[in-house]
Amino acid sequence: MNSKLFLILLLVMGSVKFQAQETSLQEIHLMPWPQEMKTNNSDYSISEDFSVFIHDAQDEDSRITKAAVRFIRNMTDKSGVFVKEGFPNAKGIDGSSASLHIYFDAKAEVVMGIDESYTLSVTGTGIEIHAKTDVGAMHGLSTLLQLIKVKDGAYAFTGVEIKDNPRFVWRGLMMDVARHFLPIDVVKRNLDAMALVKLNVFHWHLSDDQGFRVETKTLPELFKKASDGQYYTQDQIKDIVAYADDRGIRVVPEFDVPGHGTAFLTAFPELGSKKGMEYSLERYAGIFDPTLDPTNEKTYEFLDKLFKEVTPLFTDVYFHIGGDENEGKHWDENPEIQQFMKEHKLKDNHELQTYFNIRLEKILAKYGKSLMGWEEIMTPNMPKSALIHSWRGVNEGMEPGESLIKAVKNGYQTILSNGYYIDLLLSVDDHYLVDPMPDVALTEAEAKRILGGEATMWSELVTPLTVDSRIWPRTAAIAERFWSSIEVRNLDHMHERLNTISQFLELIGIQHVKSQEYLLRNIANYQDTHGLRQLTTISEPFKIYSRNAGGTQYKTYSPFTLFADACAADAKSVRNFRKLVDAYIDQSDASAKEELTTYFKTWEGIAEQLKTIAPHAPLVSRVIPYAERVGEIAAMGAKALENDRISEEELRQLKNLVAKKEDPAVNLDVELAVAKDIIRLAEYLVEK
Amino acid sequence: MNSKLFLILLLVMGSVKFQAQETSLQEIHLMPWPQEMKTNNSDYSISEDFSVFIHDAQDEDSRITKAAVRFIRNMTDKSGVFVKEGFPNAKGIDGSSASLHIYFDAKAEVVMGIDESYTLSVTGTGIEIHAKTDVGAMHGLSTLLQLIKVKDGAYAFTGVEIKDNPRFVWRGLMMDVARHFLPIDVVKRNLDAMALVKLNVFHWHLSDDQGFRVETKTLPELFKKASDGQYYTQDQIKDIVAYADDRGIRVVPEFDVPGHGTAFLTAFPELGSKKGMEYSLERYAGIFDPTLDPTNEKTYEFLDKLFKEVTPLFTDVYFHIGGDENEGKHWDENPEIQQFMKEHKLKDNHELQTYFNIRLEKILAKYGKSLMGWEEIMTPNMPKSALIHSWRGVNEGMEPGESLIKAVKNGYQTILSNGYYIDLLLSVDDHYLVDPMPDVALTEAEAKRILGGEATMWSELVTPLTVDSRIWPRTAAIAERFWSSIEVRNLDHMHERLNTISQFLELIGIQHVKSQEYLLRNIANYQDTHGLRQLTTISEPFKIYSRNAGGTQYKTYSPFTLFADACAADAKSVRNFRKLVDAYIDQSDASAKEELTTYFKTWEGIAEQLKTIAPHAPLVSRVIPYAERVGEIAAMGAKALENDRISEEELRQLKNLVAKKEDPAVNLDVELAVAKDIIRLAEYLVEK
């Protein structure tokens, strides 16, 4: 069975199964979806008497106590309820009188594979969370928060019985802080968001061609010469690791070697594979040549010194050495390296890199760390203890997940990121339907080696201002893929729930909505933003790296406050428009026709509104040619609908209009996300 | 001359002088307003070739280099211009080719009284900043950023010649992080904002009845037992001090003693003035009895230990010991303290507190610190080296600034906060017209002792989410009062400029606008917010502590996500409405009548819109009774305008409606800010 067919089959199975459940479950907007859930029609009202009791609570500094305090604050912020007691286990609250009881057996050490299961019972008379570990109990709190709803004009928790546990042990989000530095507060609010959707691995990409982001006391040149002053102090790193640990999240650091090495070599050019080269921090995006010299003993002395200093900052056993995208150009060009390869019988660059990786693995072992790396590290001699991070796919000329299958068959543990590259700016649907478990026959042992997956937030085109809208809410759906049953894959229900989780993400501090509003104000230079806002509902930033083609359109210090930055991967009106087109084509639905016409009329007016503000908003001027094109397309659409037909010639014109691109010099970099459906509608009308 | 008359005279003088200037100056929206400025009609266009050269630049870590990088980022974020060079003194940029040249004589040590002057010249061919110190040069950059405007459809810097320096050396903002903790990122973005408006003292109120916010290694009980886990590590404090220093801002810490001492006594009850009392962190707001025992030697041992540890964290010489609002109840009740007073011939609590303060002054002197405190520390025997922080006024039954005059006449240096209590939520006008220099005859020496002033952000009713909107933009106008000439006091021009600085504040990271939008979304439970938004344009939170009357309506953990939190001190439509009423009354202006009618009609419709969303938004239900009352008032206003008259009876009804208060139980806590002008309009119409 090919994988596409398999997916379709699963989809059908998923939705059939879904419809067989009680309809009231449909109204529950949890994400990720729990393994087992029953409604009991017995909601718990949120009142001023709400209180929390943690059974066998440890001191106030305990992880669960802090989580419970955050829970209460979130609940009161959302509901506006003035609780009498703002802390768990307050005086007078005991094992009998509390609203919410939390039970767990033991405080977990946050390592891979701990018990994260919990049960949650909400009834009109009380709420109970039971778990083996405090981390499981915290997952119960994340679920409970999302159960807040309005009932009879007041806030309440939906009455449910939930039994829940994760499908995969490794549920990660990678944040690249090298291309664009992301300050501590940005990292922290994203850790809060991860906890909300039960992600448990924060993969921290700390070095790349554009910067090295860690204070290093034994090698101060690294952050002093290669960070533009944008780095984390060691105290800040410890603070983040503790903050993550408090949320049940492991932190896996990545120091990318031997390629992606410009930052290293800006500080230590003598370790480079090209002698005499003057290295300086990269300002563009792409794959670059600077590479550590694996034949130079000083390289290993340097990495030993670095790893000795940085490994104790991180408590997790895994340590990511990158290892990706080394094209070996400087190796090929360097006669001494070629000589070394001959002497050591290393027949190609892969073998040389394996030589390098194996030496790194020994260094890391000395400091108690297990090596992981991007899939390129998987060469024949690589020890089986290495964890393989599968990432390449169609864009790299490979089958999606090809390396994942190869890894498990060769005895490696592995995680999947291909399919979860959120920087591609694809629709959430594209990520949601990718499963870490491939559609091939695997032995039980092989399947067990697939630990889970990671969404990857590469930051070539994101800044602290936009990163939240690039990660969220889409990553919540990926988190569901890692946590929930493979059968949970109904797109409509996912979208409804994604909309709700987006609101809870804002509640706990994610700035995706706020920042978009701000960007529109900035673009409009504080004039009326409604035309721009309408345009964002049908426009999406260029996908799959076609924004910043060649990596040289934007530099690291270019402005990311443009219209494309205010647009998101799933423009708001696209799905609804598509459904209206479906309804119109399939059922000649009259109300669909009316709504479609309203859409077209609205879009026709955007350019005019923008023109009224453009004289005082230079950034709006850049948007107008696009808005005018959208207006023309909409006018043709409206006319076609009105006449109930469109001529072949008009269709051709429409297709030309849709295919037209704006002047790349204005960096507009957005596409009309409803274009496909407009064409579909027109093609239907031409045949009519 | 009484002070009111003096103010009016100044106002008239100010505006006369103002109108005598070139009108083009009116269009420049700088805040604070420079001492000398001429326009030259020669603007500098912002293009991709924009570059910065710092003459005699130090290393990349230098304060001015970092400030220049921030400047470039802000400029490109605002303008969307893709500069070729993102860093000052980049390769190929030199003393002749750069757009912006920065010259200064020496790196300043950030202490009180340094030279902060600068000159700024912008012409079509280039920009120059000259200063004695790098801090002065940074002020030049803050001014330059605000000169960004739109010209011929593109962004440019307005051509000007500026010569500028501050009027007062002490231009402060106090942030209370004890009542509600404000995390590092909140403090940092507010330091950025301070730098934008040239404030130079961050007064950090670190302890109070509700919490002690500093990690203390020698006295770990303090932060462990008395912070609810919300405190700054010492590394974070050093980070903030360095961050402030980078922006030319001094940091003055405050540890409030002997009153406001509940947090101290929660950790160390044995130091309290009431023996056997069980202290615990205060959750309410107000003035409380827990007070350190000044007759106990252990109190001084404790404070010596604390100050020994914390004083090195702060580089500034000033150290604020609070000293305010000690009512001495526990002193009166404690026979041992009474006995001690007799033995030491201390005839009242004031003398006992002086005894305490003098001992503190000696301890602080040992650690190289000068004592400052709230005005209550100014008792006859207090050494003249103490700096007096004048704060009491009408609310405390005193003449505004009374203690300021007394202080300088008694030989103390002093700063003024009375008049700058931004937590009173008064209009910016009320603060703007208060001058630190009192309206009494002072000798030159006395006047010189008035160092400046501080806006005070007490945090009983603010959280990280709302604090920005409570501080900004009003504090920008206070910053102008501290920096600019006393003659700059035209309210209309200030309001225009305040609107512009508000946009720049958002550019550099202040969240006042974003958070309001979010709060409305939360209140509306993500339904249509337009009715709520309209209501915020005419509603202001209760002023002068009438919100939270008695200090027990809100606890520290109560929700501050309510409608009152989404409203600000200067509701948007109030000034415009007032001017329309003026125009209508003074000139029977027909267009004013029309606009007033439009306002009324809009307000009439708010309650209906709110009712459509209330079923799914419990927090909206709380607002409806108020919105209905506003609607009734507006309907009466519309009717009166339409009929061109109102009866005595209707006026009486209108006044009753305006005077009516909402049920305090719903914590609405806002007032109709246009009420006064509606009554004024009605009174005019009844006489007609």
Coordinates of N, CA and C in Angstrom, one line a residue, chain A residues 337-478:
Chain A
I337 N 44.3 17.9 4.0 CA 43.1 17.1 4.4 C 43.1 15.8 3.5
Q338 N 43.3 16.1 2.2 CA 43.3 14.9 1.3 C 44.3 13.9 1.7
Q339 N 45.5 14.4 2.1 CA 46.6 13.5 2.5 C 46.3 12.7 3.7
F340 N 45.6 13.4 4.6 CA 45.2 12.8 5.9 C 44.2 11.6 5.6
M341 N 43.3 11.9 4.7 CA 42.3 10.9 4.3 C 43.0 9.7 3.7
K342 N 43.9 9.9 2.9 CA 44.7 8.8 2.3 C 45.3 8.0 3.4
E343 N 46.0 8.7 4.2 CA 46.8 8.0 5.3 C 45.9 7.2 6.2
H344 N 44.7 7.7 6.5 CA 43.7 7.0 7.4 C 42.7 6.1 6.6
K345 N 43.0 6.0 5.3 CA 42.1 5.1 4.5 C 40.6 5.6 4.6
L346 N 40.4 6.9 4.6 CA 39.1 7.4 4.6 C 38.7 7.7 3.1
K347 N 37.8 7.0 2.5 CA 37.7 7.1 1.1 C 36.9 8.2 0.6
D348 N 36.1 8.8 1.5 CA 35.3 10.0 1.0 C 35.0 10.9 2.2
N349 N 34.4 12.0 1.9 CA 34.1 13.0 3.0 C 33.2 12.4 4.1
H350 N 32.3 11.5 3.6 CA 31.4 10.9 4.6 C 32.3 10.1 5.7
E351 N 33.3 9.4 5.1 CA 34.1 8.6 6.1 C 34.9 9.6 7.0
L352 N 35.3 10.7 6.4 CA 36.1 11.7 7.2 C 35.2 12.2 8.3
Q353 N 33.9 12.5 7.9 CA 33.0 13.1 8.9 C 32.7 12.0 10.0
T354 N 32.6 10.8 9.6 CA 32.4 9.7 10.6 C 33.5 9.6 11.5
Y355 N 34.7 9.8 11.0 CA 35.9 9.8 11.8 C 35.8 10.9 12.9
F356 N 35.3 12.1 12.4 CA 35.1 13.2 13.3 C 34.0 12.9 14.3
N357 N 32.9 12.4 13.9 CA 31.8 12.1 14.8 C 32.2 11.1 15.9
I358 N 32.9 10.1 15.4 CA 33.3 9.1 16.4 C 34.2 9.6 17.5
R359 N 35.1 10.5 17.1 CA 35.9 11.2 18.1 C 35.1 12.1 19.0
L360 N 34.1 12.7 18.4 CA 33.2 13.5 19.3 C 32.4 12.7 20.2
E361 N 32.0 11.5 19.8 CA 31.2 10.7 20.6 C 32.0 10.3 21.8
K362 N 33.3 10.0 21.7 CA 34.1 9.7 22.8 C 34.3 10.8 23.8
I363 N 34.4 12.0 23.2 CA 34.6 13.2 24.1 C 33.3 13.4 24.9
L364 N 32.2 13.3 24.2 CA 30.9 13.5 24.9 C 30.7 12.4 26.0
A365 N 31.1 11.2 25.6 CA 30.9 10.1 26.6 C 31.6 10.4 27.9
K366 N 32.8 11.0 27.7 CA 33.6 11.4 28.9 C 32.8 12.3 29.8
Y367 N 32.0 13.1 29.2 CA 31.2 14.0 30.0 C 29.8 13.6 30.3
G368 N 29.6 12.2 30.1 CA 28.3 11.6 30.4 C 27.2 11.9 29.4
K369 N 27.5 12.3 28.2 CA 26.5 12.7 27.2 C 26.4 11.7 26.1
S370 N 25.2 11.5 25.6 CA 25.0 10.6 24.4 C 24.9 11.5 23.2
L371 N 25.5 11.1 22.1 CA 25.5 11.9 20.9 C 24.2 11.8 20.1
M372 N 23.7 12.9 19.7 CA 22.7 12.8 18.6 C 23.0 13.8 17.5
G373 N 22.5 13.5 16.3 CA 22.9 14.4 15.2 C 21.9 14.3 14.1
W374 N 21.9 15.2 13.2 CA 21.0 15.1 12.0 C 21.5 13.9 11.2
E375 N 20.5 13.5 10.4 CA 20.7 12.1 9.7 C 22.0 11.9 9.0
E376 N 22.7 13.0 8.6 CA 23.9 12.8 7.9 C 25.0 12.1 8.7
I377 N 24.8 12.1 10.0 CA 25.9 11.4 10.8 C 25.8 9.9 10.7
M378 N 24.7 9.4 10.1 CA 24.4 7.9 10.1 C 25.3 7.3 8.9
T379 N 26.5 7.1 9.2 CA 27.4 6.4 8.2 C 27.8 5.1 8.8
P380 N 28.3 4.2 7.9 CA 28.4 2.8 8.3 C 29.1 2.5 9.7
N381 N 30.1 3.3 10.0 CA 30.8 3.0 11.3 C 30.3 3.7 12.5
M382 N 29.3 4.5 12.3 CA 28.8 5.3 13.5 C 28.2 4.3 14.5
P383 N 28.7 4.5 15.8 CA 28.2 3.6 16.9 C 26.6 3.7 17.0
K384 N 26.1 2.5 17.3 CA 24.6 2.4 17.4 C 24.0 3.2 18.6
S385 N 24.9 3.7 19.4 CA 24.3 4.5 20.6 C 23.9 5.9 20.1
A386 N 24.3 6.3 18.9 CA 24.0 7.6 18.4 C 22.5 7.7 18.1
L387 N 21.9 8.8 18.4 CA 20.5 9.0 18.0 C 20.4 9.8 16.7
I388 N 19.6 9.3 15.8 CA 19.6 9.9 14.4 C 18.4 10.7 14.3
H389 N 18.6 12.0 13.9 CA 17.5 13.0 13.7 C 17.2 13.1 12.2
S390 N 16.1 12.4 11.9 CA 15.7 12.3 10.4 C 15.1 13.6 10.0
W391 N 15.6 14.2 8.9 CA 15.0 15.5 8.5 C 14.8 15.7 7.0
R392 N 15.6 15.0 6.2 CA 15.5 15.3 4.8 C 14.3 14.7 4.1
G393 N 13.9 15.3 3.0 CA 12.7 14.8 2.3 C 12.7 15.3 0.9
V394 N 11.5 15.5 0.4 CA 11.4 15.9 -1.0 C 12.2 17.1 -1.4
N395 N 12.3 18.1 -0.6 CA 13.1 19.3 -0.9 C 14.6 18.9 -1.1
E396 N 15.0 17.9 -0.4 CA 16.4 17.5 -0.5 C 16.6 16.3 -1.5
G397 N 15.6 16.1 -2.3 CA 15.7 15.0 -3.3 C 15.6 13.6 -2.7
M398 N 14.9 13.5 -1.6 CA 14.8 12.1 -0.9 C 13.4 11.8 -0.6
E399 N 13.1 10.5 -0.4 CA 11.8 10.1 0.1 C 11.6 10.7 1.5
P400 N 10.5 11.2 1.9 CA 10.2 11.7 3.2 C 10.5 10.5 4.2
G401 N 11.2 10.8 5.3 CA 11.4 9.8 6.3 C 12.3 8.6 5.9
E402 N 12.9 8.7 4.8 CA 13.8 7.6 4.3 C 14.8 7.2 5.3
S403 N 15.4 8.2 5.9 CA 16.5 8.0 6.8 C 16.0 7.4 8.1
L404 N 14.8 7.7 8.5 CA 14.2 7.2 9.7 C 14.1 5.7 9.6
I405 N 13.6 5.2 8.5 CA 13.4 3.8 8.3 C 14.8 3.1 8.3
K406 N 15.7 3.7 7.5 CA 17.1 3.2 7.5 C 17.7 3.1 8.9
A407 N 17.5 4.2 9.7 CA 18.0 4.2 11.0 C 17.5 3.1 11.9
V408 N 16.2 2.9 11.9 CA 15.7 1.8 12.8 C 16.1 0.4 12.3
K409 N 16.2 0.3 11.0 CA 16.6 -1.0 10.5 C 18.1 -1.3 10.8
N410 N 18.8 -0.2 10.9 CA 20.3 -0.4 11.2 C 20.5 -0.4 12.7
G411 N 19.5 -0.3 13.5 CA 19.6 -0.4 15.0 C 19.8 0.9 15.7
Y412 N 19.5 2.0 15.0 CA 19.6 3.3 15.7 C 18.3 3.7 16.3
Q413 N 18.3 4.4 17.4 CA 17.1 5.1 17.8 C 17.0 6.4 16.9
T414 N 15.8 6.9 16.8 CA 15.6 8.0 15.8 C 14.4 8.8 16.2
I415 N 14.4 10.0 15.7 CA 13.2 10.9 15.8 C 13.0 11.6 14.4
L416 N 11.8 12.0 14.2 CA 11.4 12.5 12.8 C 11.2 14.0 12.9
S417 N 11.9 14.7 12.0 CA 11.5 16.1 11.8 C 11.0 16.4 10.4
N418 N 11.3 15.6 9.5 CA 10.8 15.8 8.1 C 9.2 15.7 8.2
G419 N 8.6 16.8 7.6 CA 7.2 16.9 7.8 C 6.7 17.8 8.8
Y420 N 7.7 18.2 9.7 CA 7.4 19.1 10.8 C 8.2 20.4 10.7
Y421 N 8.7 20.7 9.5 CA 9.5 21.9 9.3 C 8.5 23.1 9.2
I422 N 8.2 23.7 10.4 CA 7.2 24.7 10.4 C 7.7 26.0 9.7
D423 N 9.0 26.1 9.5 CA 9.5 27.3 8.8 C 9.2 27.3 7.3
L424 N 8.7 26.1 6.8 CA 8.3 26.1 5.4 C 7.0 26.9 5.2
L425 N 6.4 27.2 6.3 CA 5.1 28.0 6.2 C 4.0 27.3 5.4
L426 N 4.0 26.0 5.5 CA 2.9 25.2 4.9 C 1.7 25.2 5.8
S427 N 0.6 24.8 5.3 CA -0.6 24.7 6.1 C -0.5 23.7 7.2
V428 N -1.1 23.9 8.3 CA -1.1 23.0 9.4 C -1.6 21.6 9.0
D429 N -2.5 21.5 8.0 CA -2.9 20.2 7.5 C -1.8 19.4 7.0
D430 N -0.8 20.0 6.3 CA 0.3 19.3 5.8 C 1.2 18.6 6.9
H431 N 1.3 19.3 8.0 CA 2.1 18.7 9.1 C 1.3 17.7 9.9
Y432 N 0.0 18.0 10.1 CA -0.8 17.2 11.0 C -1.0 15.8 10.5
L433 N -1.0 15.6 9.2 CA -1.2 14.3 8.7 C 0.0 13.4 8.5
V434 N 1.2 14.0 8.8 CA 2.4 13.3 8.8 C 2.6 12.5 10.1
D435 N 2.8 11.2 10.1 CA 3.0 10.4 11.3 C 4.4 10.0 11.5
P436 N 4.9 10.1 12.7 CA 6.3 9.6 12.9 C 6.5 8.2 12.5
M437 N 5.5 7.4 12.6 CA 5.6 5.9 12.3 C 5.4 5.7 10.8
P438 N 6.4 5.3 10.1 CA 6.3 5.2 8.6 C 5.4 4.0 8.2
D439 N 5.0 4.2 7.0 CA 4.1 3.2 6.4 C 4.9 2.0 5.7
V440 N 5.6 1.4 6.6 CA 6.4 0.2 6.1 C 6.3 -0.9 7.2
A441 N 6.6 -2.1 6.8 CA 6.6 -3.1 7.8 C 7.8 -3.0 8.7
L442 N 7.6 -2.9 10.0 CA 8.7 -2.8 10.9 C 8.6 -3.9 12.0
T443 N 9.7 -4.4 12.5 CA 9.5 -5.3 13.6 C 9.2 -4.5 14.9
E444 N 8.8 -5.2 15.9 CA 8.4 -4.5 17.1 C 9.6 -3.7 17.6
A445 N 10.8 -4.3 17.6 CA 12.0 -3.7 18.1 C 12.3 -2.4 17.2
E446 N 12.2 -2.6 15.9 CA 12.4 -1.4 15.0 C 11.5 -0.3 15.3
A447 N 10.2 -0.6 15.4 CA 9.2 0.4 15.7 C 9.5 1.2 17.0
K448 N 9.9 0.4 18.0 CA 10.2 1.0 19.3 C 11.4 2.0 19.2
R449 N 12.2 1.8 18.2 CA 13.3 2.8 18.1 C 12.9 4.1 17.6
I450 N 11.7 4.2 17.1 CA 11.1 5.5 16.7 C 10.6 6.2 17.9
L451 N 11.3 7.2 18.4 CA 11.0 7.8 19.7 C 9.9 8.9 19.6
G452 N 9.8 9.5 18.5 CA 8.9 10.6 18.3 C 9.3 11.5 17.3
G453 N 9.1 12.8 17.5 CA 9.5 13.8 16.5 C 9.7 15.2 17.1
E454 N 10.1 16.1 16.2 CA 10.3 17.5 16.6 C 9.9 18.4 15.5
A455 N 9.1 19.4 15.9 CA 8.9 20.5 15.0 C 10.1 21.4 15.0
T456 N 10.5 21.9 13.8 CA 11.7 22.7 13.7 C 11.5 24.2 13.3
M457 N 11.8 25.1 14.2 CA 11.6 26.5 13.9 C 13.0 27.1 13.6
W458 N 13.4 26.9 12.3 CA 14.6 27.6 11.8 C 14.3 29.1 11.7
S459 N 15.3 29.9 12.0 CA 14.9 31.3 12.2 C 15.5 32.3 11.2
E460 N 15.8 31.8 10.0 CA 16.3 32.8 9.0 C 15.4 34.0 8.8
L461 N 14.1 33.7 8.9 CA 13.1 34.8 8.6 C 12.2 35.1 9.8
V462 N 12.7 34.8 10.9 CA 11.8 35.1 12.1 C 12.6 35.9 13.1
T463 N 11.9 36.7 13.9 CA 12.6 37.5 14.9 C 11.8 37.3 16.2
P464 N 12.2 37.9 17.3 CA 11.4 37.8 18.5 C 10.0 38.2 18.3
L465 N 9.8 39.2 17.4 CA 8.5 39.7 17.2 C 7.6 38.7 16.4
T466 N 8.1 38.0 15.5 CA 7.3 37.1 14.7 C 7.3 35.6 15.0
V467 N 8.3 35.2 15.8 CA 8.5 33.8 16.0 C 7.3 33.1 16.6
D468 N 6.6 33.8 17.5 CA 5.4 33.1 18.0 C 4.4 32.8 17.0
S469 N 4.2 33.7 16.0 CA 3.1 33.4 15.0 C 3.6 32.4 14.0
R470 N 4.9 32.2 13.9 CA 5.5 31.1 13.1 C 5.4 29.7 13.7
I471 N 5.5 29.7 15.0 CA 5.4 28.4 15.7 C 3.9 28.0 16.0
W472 N 3.2 29.0 16.5 CA 1.8 28.7 17.0 C 0.8 29.4 16.1
P473 N -0.4 28.8 16.0 CA -0.9 27.6 16.7 C -0.5 26.3 16.0
R474 N 0.1 26.3 14.8 CA 0.3 25.1 14.0 C 1.0 24.0 14.9
T475 N 2.0 24.4 15.7 CA 2.7 23.4 16.4 C 1.9 22.6 17.4
A476 N 0.8 23.2 17.8 CA -0.1 22.5 18.7 C -0.7 21.3 18.0
A477 N -1.0 21.4 16.7 CA -1.5 20.2 16.0 C -0.4 19.2 15.8
I478 N 0.9 19.6 15.7 CA 2.0 18.6 15.6 C 2.1 18.0 17.0

